């Protein structure tokens, strides 16, 4: 059973976030809900505080009004000089760039200056003060002090422009041609005046720019046309004079550019084509000649294709057949045989001569092609020199020709544009118009009580959530029975409910039907089955700190086991601060300390109690050095002797932290039961105490959670008020009586 408890202790984790096998985190919503229920007062206080602050801000903040006007801006290309590649043109495929430019113009300091001047805002102290109020960056409702030198006219004007731009909002259009202009101010009338003035001055400035552009364009075109006319005449005269001097003659229309082409260029082009053909023929002839030079005998396609060689080879084949036939009948010296041999040799000579002639023909052909290529290359070189000389002489001519063409093009274009532009060109059509003029706003846009309160509620909820989970994270006290397993790593033997105020443990344990008594019955059962060998004979009950319930557990377990008929010896092992003799109203003149010092015996020191089968061994007088007394071998001999006389020996030990007594006693007993008080002990202290006991070699059989309030601990979501109820089967009591005896 101990292995099974240890396995369960290692495998269970009842934190808010449960680790899953796949490595993720699964939020335990039930635990979160019960944490919220537990901390509901904290959560409510934080949310209420944020709502109060939000309401106070809503009531104290200066109301801000927003006036809005809508204008329509149509795209229109108004280009004075339309020369491609010289002046930038609007891109019909990028309207967003155009509207961003309009937004920039609406928020420019130049337009703001026009509005300030028209409305006289620089002289209006209320405007500057009210705009400071509406400047959210300032933060305070009473504004900020004016900068040094603000009394001067220039500084006041700059201040007014800055304040106007801070509160002016221009929203660019989205899939439309409408631009929204808004202005925020504590004065609704002022907001209306500023917005309408911005729209009107934007239209006026747009018209002024168009008029100025058209007037400037006419003057500019007149001057440029006169200049280009003079330059055009000079360029034509200079070009004709230079062509005559250098004798540059070109055939009109012979080239794609219309300027003509020289005879040298035409001849060079024809010779280049001939050279390409000759080079191809030379390469072919060279390849054939190289193949003929590398081939031996008749292994050449040109030789094999020769009709003469084919005829000679045919005749030689016939003579070879006759020669072989003669050899079958005559000796090689026979005249007819020798005659055939001579004929065959003559044919071989003729074939070789013919093959040599074919090779010589291939060589001659290659040489002729090479000579032709060299001749053409030489002629081309000569023409190239002539062409280069002509090009050098034509540089100045081409420059003059290009200048003439440029001047003619510019002159024609400007003359055509001059005819199109009138004295008021472009002014008659305006691409900006007002769609909706601004009205005086009636409802402030800031603060909006509903939005402020909703934001305050959201902020309060977030802060409350963070605060609650921080408090839960910082709370290291043991609250639930499962934390004995998950946080301390001990098998859970049981949990003891917190007694109502005024109910003593000694009274509650005497009632076998009470929840307190049933809890220790459950612990007794767990101890009986915690070891395969059965109930241990000697055990130490201790805790990390005083007042955690270890003495109550010692007395209650002793009485519980005594009720089953077992002979139980209860030893007060806390010889520094004994308390068992007070609980049983027994004297403490002799006891554990006097036995360990050799002044008394076990038989003389034990005392009967009011519980049948339960015997008490007090601590006795306090020795000079309790640790030295407990460290001797007498303690082990005493417990061995007691275990031989009693069915169960329970030692009520001192706290572990700060003392060496409990680790010393733990080495002399079979098992140790660790008691932890719910809500009153920090996990770190309990873990340190358990580590000290383990270092001393103690066998910790399990843990008991004392003072467990199931109702307050129900936030864990596991229903402790039902799962740890020990009232099953009891008769119901009247409501008033049941309320006074229930576990708090």
XYZ file of C-alpha atoms in Angstrom:
744
model
C 0.000 0.000 0.000
C 2.931 2.380 0.707
C 4.178 1.985 -2.872
C 0.715 2.740 -4.179
C 0.475 5.875 -2.052
C 3.893 7.063 -3.169
C 2.942 6.498 -6.799
C -0.222 8.518 -6.352
C 1.734 11.294 -4.609
C 4.115 11.583 -7.479
C 1.456 11.396 -10.184
C -1.085 13.939 -8.958
C -0.872 17.693 -9.223
C -3.836 19.849 -8.326
C -2.458 23.175 -9.489
C -4.486 25.629 -11.540
C -2.666 24.455 -14.668
C -2.419 20.681 -15.045
C 0.399 19.334 -17.218
C -0.810 17.056 -19.975
C 0.982 14.101 -21.507
C 1.451 16.000 -24.734
C 3.391 18.773 -22.981
C 0.573 21.362 -23.030
C -1.254 23.017 -20.174
C -4.861 22.304 -19.358
C -6.597 25.029 -17.381
C -8.576 23.596 -14.466
C -11.684 25.774 -14.748
C -13.230 24.404 -11.569
C -10.206 25.385 -9.540
C -10.136 28.811 -11.150
C -13.806 29.295 -10.313
C -13.326 28.339 -6.682
C -10.280 30.590 -6.396
C -12.503 33.423 -7.615
C -15.162 32.465 -5.067
C -12.571 32.363 -2.295
C -11.113 35.739 -3.210
C -14.419 37.317 -4.167
C -14.091 40.119 -1.624
C -10.665 41.104 -2.988
C -11.934 40.915 -6.548
C -15.011 42.958 -5.702
C -12.961 45.600 -3.889
C -10.537 46.067 -6.793
C -13.306 46.217 -9.398
C -15.328 48.615 -7.250
C -12.270 50.857 -6.783
C -11.583 51.003 -10.534
C -15.249 51.753 -11.237
C -15.206 54.556 -8.653
C -12.049 55.998 -10.189
C -13.588 55.740 -13.669
C -16.754 57.448 -12.474
C -14.745 60.199 -10.771
C -12.740 60.743 -13.944
C -15.965 60.920 -15.965
C -17.441 63.518 -13.631
C -14.311 65.645 -13.248
C -12.908 65.529 -16.805
C -13.527 68.505 -19.100
C -15.951 67.523 -21.896
C -14.426 67.629 -25.364
C -16.570 68.324 -28.439
C -15.744 67.295 -31.985
C -16.945 69.125 -35.087
C -16.622 67.383 -38.444
C -16.818 68.549 -42.047
C -16.603 66.419 -45.195
C -14.992 67.563 -48.453
C -14.734 65.853 -51.830
C -11.400 65.866 -53.645
C -11.450 64.752 -57.294
C -8.289 63.712 -59.041
C -7.411 66.011 -61.943
C -4.179 66.151 -63.879
C -3.265 69.847 -64.402
C 0.069 69.724 -66.210
C 1.633 72.950 -67.578
C 4.523 71.387 -69.512
C 3.873 67.842 -70.615
C 7.285 66.544 -71.747
C 7.628 62.848 -71.029
C 10.726 61.996 -69.054
C 11.325 65.610 -67.916
C 8.392 66.412 -65.616
C 6.758 63.824 -63.308
C 3.205 62.779 -64.137
C 0.475 61.558 -61.809
C 0.086 57.799 -61.771
C -3.447 56.791 -62.600
C -2.840 53.430 -60.934
C -1.786 54.928 -57.498
C -4.608 57.175 -56.204
C -3.537 56.652 -52.614
C -0.443 58.771 -53.179
C -2.604 61.627 -54.442
C -4.936 61.529 -51.436
C -2.070 61.255 -48.988
C -0.735 64.449 -50.527
C -4.093 66.146 -49.973
C -4.101 65.005 -46.349
C -0.614 66.441 -45.953
C -1.793 69.767 -47.365
C -4.755 69.822 -44.977
C -2.439 69.320 -41.983
C 0.266 71.706 -43.182
C 1.415 74.646 -41.094
C 0.757 76.987 -44.010
C -2.960 76.164 -44.041
C -3.097 76.295 -40.234
C -1.486 79.725 -40.351
C -4.167 80.956 -42.778
C -6.924 79.718 -40.424
C -5.287 81.283 -37.355
C -4.930 84.590 -39.168
C -8.489 84.579 -40.543
C -10.137 83.729 -37.203
C -7.733 85.823 -35.125
C -6.946 82.867 -32.873
C -3.486 84.152 -31.953
C -5.126 87.045 -30.102
C -7.731 84.854 -28.408
C -6.457 83.790 -24.951
C -9.439 81.506 -24.473
C -8.516 79.584 -27.642
C -5.030 78.747 -26.404
C -6.281 77.876 -22.908
C -9.189 75.739 -24.155
C -6.998 73.911 -26.613
C -4.583 73.060 -23.841
C -7.496 71.493 -22.054
C -8.341 69.384 -25.090
C -4.714 68.370 -25.641
C -4.754 64.831 -24.298
C -0.975 64.765 -24.209
C -1.046 67.457 -21.522
C -2.962 65.123 -19.230
C -4.200 67.625 -16.633
C -7.590 69.297 -16.784
C -6.205 72.686 -15.798
C -3.742 72.921 -18.669
C -0.009 73.657 -18.515
C 1.873 76.939 -18.035
C 2.730 78.926 -21.127
C 6.306 78.836 -22.345
C 8.733 81.698 -21.787
C 8.230 84.496 -24.250
C 4.648 83.527 -25.132
C 3.531 87.144 -24.750
C 5.236 88.192 -27.948
C 3.140 88.251 -31.105
C 5.341 85.775 -32.978
C 5.396 83.338 -30.093
C 1.635 83.588 -29.573
C 1.055 82.994 -33.274
C 3.301 79.926 -33.211
C 1.523 78.694 -30.091
C -1.872 79.064 -31.757
C -0.729 77.166 -34.875
C 0.705 74.354 -32.739
C -2.476 74.024 -30.689
C -4.649 73.999 -33.815
C -2.596 71.230 -35.467
C -2.631 69.124 -32.276
C -6.414 69.038 -32.190
C -7.005 68.808 -35.940
C -7.717 65.337 -37.343
C -7.867 64.477 -41.035
C -8.974 60.971 -41.991
C -7.854 59.885 -45.474
C -10.469 58.326 -47.749
C -10.885 54.579 -48.072
C -12.201 53.537 -51.478
C -13.811 56.965 -51.914
C -12.996 60.582 -52.692
C -14.350 62.007 -49.433
C -11.987 63.361 -46.760
C -13.235 63.941 -43.217
C -11.893 66.939 -41.260
C -12.452 67.013 -37.483
C -11.461 69.371 -34.700
C -11.773 68.793 -30.945
C -12.224 71.537 -28.385
C -14.016 72.156 -25.108
C -15.886 74.947 -26.929
C -18.310 73.455 -29.516
C -18.689 76.782 -31.321
C -14.943 77.117 -31.686
C -14.663 73.565 -33.036
C -17.314 74.368 -35.671
C -15.599 77.623 -36.732
C -12.153 76.007 -37.037
C -13.348 73.050 -39.131
C -15.302 75.218 -41.583
C -12.397 77.657 -41.833
C -9.977 74.809 -42.622
C -12.240 73.533 -45.435
C -12.790 76.991 -46.936
C -9.129 77.983 -46.785
C -8.093 74.678 -48.312
C -10.336 75.347 -51.310
C -9.065 78.934 -51.576
C -5.424 77.878 -51.416
C -6.075 75.227 -54.065
C -7.581 77.838 -56.429
C -4.716 80.229 -55.755
C -2.175 77.561 -56.618
C -3.980 76.846 -59.905
C -4.170 80.532 -60.866
C -0.539 81.133 -60.031
C 0.454 78.037 -61.963
C -1.443 79.102 -65.136
C -0.080 82.678 -65.062
C 3.435 81.495 -64.539
C 2.992 78.887 -67.263
C 2.045 81.495 -69.885
C 4.976 83.745 -69.099
C 7.295 80.776 -68.977
C 6.092 79.411 -72.333
C 6.434 82.774 -74.075
C 10.033 83.136 -72.951
C 10.944 79.552 -73.783
C 9.333 79.661 -77.261
C 11.322 82.766 -78.196
C 14.552 81.218 -76.968
C 13.920 77.936 -78.781
C 13.083 79.722 -82.057
C 16.490 81.425 -82.071
C 18.306 78.256 -81.109
C 16.506 76.222 -83.759
C 17.575 78.618 -86.544
C 21.163 78.642 -85.342
C 21.270 74.833 -85.128
C 20.032 74.378 -88.713
C 22.576 76.827 -90.118
C 25.463 75.242 -88.220
C 24.503 71.712 -89.295
C 24.387 72.604 -93.028
C 27.727 74.434 -92.856
C 29.501 71.562 -91.141
C 28.153 68.909 -93.599
C 29.423 70.969 -96.537
C 32.839 71.423 -94.952
C 33.385 67.717 -94.158
C 31.654 66.479 -97.341
C 29.305 64.255 -95.342
C 26.681 62.953 -97.698
C 23.918 60.636 -96.577
C 21.090 59.053 -98.487
C 17.765 60.287 -96.965
C 15.452 57.514 -95.765
C 18.165 54.823 -95.952
C 18.158 54.312 -92.206
C 15.458 53.835 -89.604
C 16.263 57.108 -87.868
C 15.641 59.102 -91.096
C 19.126 60.666 -91.119
C 20.527 58.481 -93.982
C 23.466 56.137 -94.195
C 26.909 56.370 -95.947
C 28.127 54.186 -98.829
C 30.995 52.951 -96.701
C 28.532 51.556 -94.201
C 26.573 49.816 -96.978
C 29.734 48.231 -98.459
C 30.946 47.198 -95.025
C 27.631 45.516 -94.319
C 27.756 43.574 -97.641
C 31.381 42.484 -97.085
C 30.523 41.341 -93.552
C 27.849 39.065 -95.002
C 30.307 37.700 -97.603
C 32.947 37.185 -94.908
C 30.525 35.159 -92.842
C 29.795 32.914 -95.842
C 33.488 32.518 -96.701
C 34.341 31.728 -93.102
C 31.703 29.015 -93.043
C 33.066 27.487 -96.259
C 36.613 27.645 -94.903
C 35.616 25.882 -91.726
C 33.906 23.110 -93.728
C 36.902 22.670 -96.061
C 39.284 22.695 -93.091
C 37.329 19.980 -91.344
C 37.393 17.785 -94.508
C 41.110 18.335 -94.978
C 41.885 17.531 -91.341
C 39.786 14.333 -91.648
C 41.682 13.354 -94.836
C 45.039 14.017 -93.160
C 44.146 11.906 -90.135
C 42.634 8.975 -92.160
C 44.878 6.210 -93.546
C 44.342 4.115 -96.691
C 40.867 4.306 -98.066
C 39.175 5.204 -94.731
C 37.801 8.496 -96.043
C 34.290 9.109 -97.270
C 35.401 11.302 -100.215
C 37.804 8.552 -101.408
C 35.222 5.810 -101.067
C 32.677 7.934 -102.914
C 34.991 8.423 -105.955
C 33.631 6.525 -109.055
C 37.189 5.834 -110.329
C 38.252 4.231 -107.068
C 35.039 2.239 -106.925
C 35.712 0.903 -110.504
C 39.362 0.066 -109.685
C 38.360 -1.704 -106.505
C 35.782 -3.736 -108.409
C 38.386 -4.827 -111.014
C 40.864 -5.669 -108.258
C 38.245 -7.825 -106.550
C 37.730 -9.807 -109.801
C 41.485 -10.292 -110.326
C 41.904 -11.324 -106.691
C 39.243 -13.983 -107.212
C 41.056 -15.284 -110.338
C 44.394 -15.210 -108.547
C 43.040 -17.317 -105.725
C 41.535 -19.767 -108.199
C 44.925 -20.119 -110.010
C 46.718 -20.725 -106.747
C 44.533 -23.769 -106.164
C 45.919 -25.341 -109.368
C 49.379 -23.774 -109.891
C 52.350 -22.591 -107.941
C 52.953 -18.838 -107.411
C 55.809 -18.998 -109.900
C 53.515 -20.090 -112.674
C 53.387 -17.452 -115.456
C 49.610 -16.936 -115.435
C 49.647 -16.590 -111.641
C 52.474 -14.060 -111.760
C 50.637 -12.124 -114.485
C 47.515 -11.845 -112.243
C 49.663 -10.739 -109.337
C 51.244 -8.024 -111.446
C 47.817 -6.795 -112.548
C 46.616 -6.647 -108.922
C 49.719 -4.666 -107.914
C 49.109 -2.206 -110.757
C 45.496 -1.732 -109.623
C 46.677 -1.074 -106.035
C 49.071 1.579 -107.299
C 46.330 3.226 -109.316
C 43.949 3.192 -106.296
C 46.617 4.765 -104.081
C 47.327 7.438 -106.691
C 43.650 8.208 -107.061
C 43.238 8.481 -103.233
C 46.230 10.825 -103.127
C 44.606 12.978 -105.778
C 41.387 13.156 -103.703
C 43.363 14.296 -100.637
C 45.222 16.892 -102.705
C 41.875 18.172 -104.026
C 40.558 18.554 -100.452
C 43.729 20.401 -99.475
C 43.463 22.697 -102.475
C 39.850 23.445 -101.683
C 40.732 24.305 -98.073
C 43.575 26.560 -99.187
C 41.318 28.369 -101.663
C 38.639 28.947 -98.970
C 41.319 30.228 -96.574
C 42.693 32.626 -99.129
C 39.216 33.932 -99.923
C 38.517 34.530 -96.215
C 41.791 36.414 -95.783
C 41.095 38.549 -98.827
C 37.615 39.497 -97.532
C 39.007 40.197 -94.049
C 41.616 42.507 -95.555
C 38.985 44.423 -97.495
C 36.757 44.690 -94.424
C 39.674 46.050 -92.424
C 40.211 48.731 -95.023
C 36.516 49.641 -95.016
C 36.484 49.683 -91.201
C 39.296 52.205 -91.190
C 37.371 54.289 -93.679
C 34.204 53.963 -91.608
C 36.047 54.938 -88.424
C 37.454 57.979 -90.173
C 33.956 58.874 -91.340
C 32.590 58.346 -87.824
C 35.262 60.627 -86.408
C 34.315 63.285 -88.871
C 30.583 62.662 -88.190
C 30.751 63.159 -84.418
C 30.276 66.851 -84.631
C 27.661 66.362 -87.343
C 25.622 63.960 -85.140
C 25.839 66.348 -82.206
C 24.519 69.160 -84.292
C 21.807 66.903 -85.719
C 20.617 65.811 -82.270
C 20.595 69.369 -80.992
C 18.563 70.387 -84.001
C 16.053 67.564 -83.467
C 15.742 68.384 -79.751
C 15.150 72.040 -80.357
C 12.560 71.288 -83.027
C 10.689 68.859 -80.725
C 10.718 71.289 -77.793
C 9.632 74.156 -79.994
C 6.694 72.226 -81.448
C 5.576 70.979 -78.021
C 5.761 74.357 -76.316
C 3.982 76.044 -79.193
C 1.136 73.522 -78.985
C 0.895 73.923 -75.159
C 0.905 77.710 -75.475
C -2.148 77.566 -77.715
C -4.004 75.426 -75.109
C -3.398 77.585 -72.058
C -5.557 80.675 -71.535
C -5.006 83.588 -69.256
C -7.249 81.919 -66.583
C -6.613 78.326 -67.617
C -7.536 75.761 -65.032
C -9.167 78.262 -62.680
C -12.714 77.672 -63.839
C -12.774 74.068 -62.664
C -12.041 73.285 -59.015
C -11.490 69.676 -57.915
C -12.286 70.376 -54.211
C -15.800 70.958 -52.867
C -17.514 70.911 -49.474
C -19.970 68.046 -49.069
C -21.054 68.606 -45.436
C -20.297 71.735 -43.462
C -19.637 71.352 -39.743
C -22.404 71.972 -37.250
C -21.928 72.858 -33.605
C -21.647 69.488 -31.771
C -24.184 68.852 -29.020
C -22.750 65.718 -27.397
C -19.129 65.494 -26.173
C -16.932 62.749 -27.596
C -14.806 62.570 -24.466
C -15.317 61.408 -21.846
C -18.050 58.892 -22.730
C -19.370 57.523 -19.428
C -20.343 54.139 -20.834
C -16.937 53.588 -22.471
C -15.013 54.858 -19.428
C -16.967 52.591 -17.089
C -16.566 49.596 -19.397
C -12.819 50.235 -19.604
C -12.690 50.649 -15.831
C -14.567 47.376 -15.440
C -12.196 45.587 -17.814
C -9.145 47.103 -16.131
C -10.482 46.237 -12.696
C -11.186 42.678 -13.779
C -7.665 42.307 -15.149
C -6.083 43.817 -12.043
C -8.255 41.675 -9.786
C -7.355 38.540 -11.728
C -3.658 39.330 -11.532
C -3.915 40.178 -7.835
C -5.825 36.992 -7.022
C -3.424 34.714 -8.819
C -0.436 36.531 -7.329
C -1.903 36.034 -3.868
C -2.535 32.380 -4.634
C 0.995 31.976 -5.959
C 2.509 33.647 -2.880
C 0.315 31.634 -0.509
C 2.569 28.691 0.425
C 0.380 27.319 3.176
C -1.051 23.831 2.923
C -4.757 24.064 2.299
C -5.976 20.703 0.996
C -5.233 17.057 1.785
C -3.934 16.505 -1.724
C -1.179 19.042 -1.103
C 0.273 16.723 1.522
C 0.968 14.366 -1.358
C 1.720 16.826 -4.154
C 3.677 19.464 -2.203
C 5.261 17.418 0.587
C 5.607 14.138 -1.284
C 4.061 12.101 1.575
C 1.275 9.530 1.409
C -1.874 11.013 2.911
C -3.015 9.120 6.003
C -6.010 11.345 6.592
C -7.293 14.828 7.334
C -8.685 16.008 10.653
C -11.459 18.623 10.517
C -11.172 21.933 12.305
C -13.216 21.890 15.492
C -15.798 24.597 16.115
C -14.853 27.374 18.452
C -15.142 26.283 22.079
C -14.994 22.515 21.390
C -11.954 20.840 22.931
C -10.237 17.923 21.132
C -10.370 15.823 24.304
C -14.164 16.141 24.345
C -14.578 15.545 20.622
C -12.424 12.368 20.588
C -14.507 10.783 23.346
C -17.577 10.931 21.099
C -17.186 7.961 18.714
C -19.828 9.431 16.380
C -18.247 12.872 16.000
C -16.562 13.899 12.749
C -13.376 14.487 14.739
C -13.364 10.929 16.061
C -14.276 9.472 12.661
C -11.341 11.300 11.113
C -8.898 9.562 13.461
C -10.641 6.261 12.834
C -9.821 6.807 9.164
C -6.190 7.578 10.066
C -6.090 4.427 12.206
C -7.270 2.339 9.250
C -4.670 3.928 6.991
C -1.908 3.114 9.486
C -3.034 -0.491 9.749
C -2.733 -1.015 5.998
C 0.195 1.278 5.280
C 2.695 -1.580 5.624
C 2.482 -5.093 4.307
C 3.604 -6.312 7.745
C 0.663 -4.608 9.397
C 0.554 -1.920 12.048
C 4.026 -0.709 13.165
C 4.792 -1.312 16.864
C 6.498 2.042 17.527
C 5.826 5.367 15.878
C 6.812 9.004 16.332
C 4.303 11.773 15.716
C 5.932 15.122 14.994
C 5.536 18.333 12.988
C 7.726 21.097 11.644
C 6.497 23.861 13.986
C 4.697 23.999 17.345
C 0.893 24.279 17.537
C 0.234 22.275 14.366
C -1.749 19.552 16.153
C 0.850 16.828 16.738
C -0.053 16.423 20.429
C -3.750 16.329 19.576
C -3.030 13.674 16.942
C -0.918 11.655 19.390
C -3.640 11.636 22.066
C -6.475 11.030 19.592
C -4.680 8.145 17.822
C -3.768 6.612 21.154
C -7.386 6.713 22.312
C -8.625 5.446 18.941
C -6.315 2.413 18.985
C -7.091 1.801 22.674
C -10.808 1.609 21.882
C -10.069 -1.335 19.565
C -8.652 -3.321 22.468
C -4.953 -2.790 21.778
C -2.614 -2.007 24.624
C -1.250 1.416 23.798
C 1.624 3.251 25.460
C 1.636 7.012 24.848
C 5.059 8.597 25.491
C 5.629 12.318 25.852
C 8.825 12.718 23.832
C 8.871 16.501 24.068
C 11.085 16.698 27.164
C 11.730 20.405 26.563
C 8.059 21.484 26.635
C 5.928 18.545 27.845
C 2.143 18.734 27.592
C 0.697 15.197 27.780
C 0.666 15.136 31.586
C -1.471 18.298 31.503
C -3.896 16.758 29.031
C -4.371 13.685 31.271
C -4.061 15.623 34.556
C -1.182 13.365 35.579
C 1.957 14.155 37.605
C 5.279 14.634 35.818
C 7.755 13.767 38.586
C 9.205 10.834 36.658
C 9.040 9.765 33.059
C 11.005 9.435 29.842
C 13.886 11.723 30.849
C 14.439 10.017 34.223
C 14.373 6.562 32.573
C 16.936 7.623 29.931
C 19.172 9.045 32.714
C 18.913 5.735 34.592
C 17.088 7.082 37.635
C 13.788 5.224 37.026
C 12.369 2.245 35.189
C 9.533 1.879 32.700
C 7.347 -0.034 35.129
C 7.662 2.626 37.823
C 7.150 5.612 35.469
C 4.034 4.627 33.464
C 0.608 5.843 34.572
C -2.903 4.607 33.937
C -5.334 6.962 32.197
C -9.074 7.391 32.059
C -9.060 5.451 28.774
C -9.054 1.671 29.060
C -5.966 0.021 27.457
C -4.193 3.397 27.258
C -1.054 3.957 29.394
C 0.857 7.238 29.649
C 4.605 7.759 30.038
C 5.179 11.468 30.829
C 8.335 13.277 29.860
C 9.644 13.604 33.384
C 11.868 16.396 34.736
C 13.731 18.329 32.053
C 17.372 17.242 31.794
C 20.294 19.616 31.453
C 20.932 18.571 27.815
C 17.852 16.965 26.202
C 19.671 16.253 22.946
C 22.443 14.342 24.723
C 19.889 12.261 26.642
C 17.987 11.330 23.453
C 21.182 10.559 21.521
C 22.191 7.680 23.812
C 21.380 3.977 23.293
C 18.946 3.982 26.199
C 16.114 5.332 24.012
C 16.269 2.381 21.596
C 16.377 -0.098 24.495
C 13.415 1.633 26.151
C 11.296 1.514 22.992
C 12.227 -2.111 22.343
C 11.234 -3.020 25.908
C 7.975 -1.054 25.591
C 7.130 -2.700 22.251
C 7.455 -6.101 23.900
C 4.927 -5.137 26.580
C 2.433 -3.102 24.528
C 0.739 -3.592 21.196
C 1.505 -0.029 20.081
C 3.919 2.629 21.312
C 3.183 6.233 20.237
C 5.776 8.915 20.912
C 4.572 12.519 20.918
C 7.753 14.208 19.679
C 8.866 17.821 19.666
C 8.839 19.971 16.510
C 11.541 19.242 13.972
C 12.657 22.765 13.058
C 15.353 24.221 15.302
C 15.752 21.105 17.445
C 17.674 17.853 17.156
C 15.234 15.889 19.329
C 12.801 14.565 16.699
C 15.504 13.368 14.250
C 17.146 11.521 17.166
C 13.863 9.917 18.247
C 12.992 9.017 14.628
C 16.036 6.722 14.463
C 14.753 4.676 17.424
C 11.152 4.129 16.203
C 9.874 2.060 13.322
C 7.917 4.823 11.518
C 7.280 8.536 11.720
C 3.916 10.244 11.201
C 4.259 13.855 10.040
C 1.502 16.281 11.103
C 0.880 19.510 9.173
C -1.568 22.210 10.174
C -3.820 23.429 7.352
C -3.392 27.113 6.583
C -0.798 27.659 9.291
C 2.396 26.226 7.883
C 4.485 27.203 4.910
C 5.329 24.456 2.483
C 8.998 25.388 2.548
C 9.183 24.833 6.328
C 7.431 21.480 6.106
C 9.646 20.346 3.238
C 12.759 21.327 5.217
C 11.522 19.383 8.230
C 10.842 16.290 6.120
C 14.304 16.609 4.568
C 15.871 16.648 8.061
C 13.964 13.534 9.061
C 14.980 11.753 5.864
C 18.594 12.762 6.455
C 18.383 11.158 9.920
C 17.207 7.889 8.352
C 13.597 8.167 9.480
C 10.897 6.053 7.825
C 8.067 8.575 7.286
C 4.968 6.459 6.837
C 2.721 9.349 5.834
C 1.215 12.684 6.747
C -1.878 13.954 8.551
C -3.484 17.291 7.694
C -4.740 18.860 10.954
C -7.243 21.701 11.339
C -8.658 21.112 7.865
C -11.591 23.423 7.072
C -13.405 21.619 4.260
C -15.760 24.495 3.535
C -13.026 27.098 3.177
C -10.910 24.706 1.120
C -13.691 23.859 -1.310
C -12.193 26.314 -3.830
C -10.078 23.459 -5.147
C -13.122 22.136 -6.926
C -12.990 18.654 -5.432
C -15.909 18.953 -3.044
C -14.035 18.502 0.227
C -17.132 19.412 2.172
C -18.638 16.170 0.831
C -15.609 14.008 0.176
C -14.294 14.535 3.745
C -17.619 14.483 5.543
C -17.631 12.146 8.528
C -21.336 12.579 9.381
C -22.576 9.778 7.131
C -25.273 7.728 8.839
C -25.694 10.087 11.818
C -29.165 11.138 12.763
C -30.003 14.699 11.734
C -30.005 17.235 14.516
C -32.044 20.390 14.855
C -30.788 23.217 12.700
C -29.631 25.351 15.612
C -27.800 22.523 17.364
C -26.253 21.242 14.115
C -24.991 24.707 13.309
C -23.190 24.984 16.634
C -21.401 21.606 16.224
C -20.522 21.740 12.548
C -16.931 22.045 11.458
C -16.198 25.634 10.539
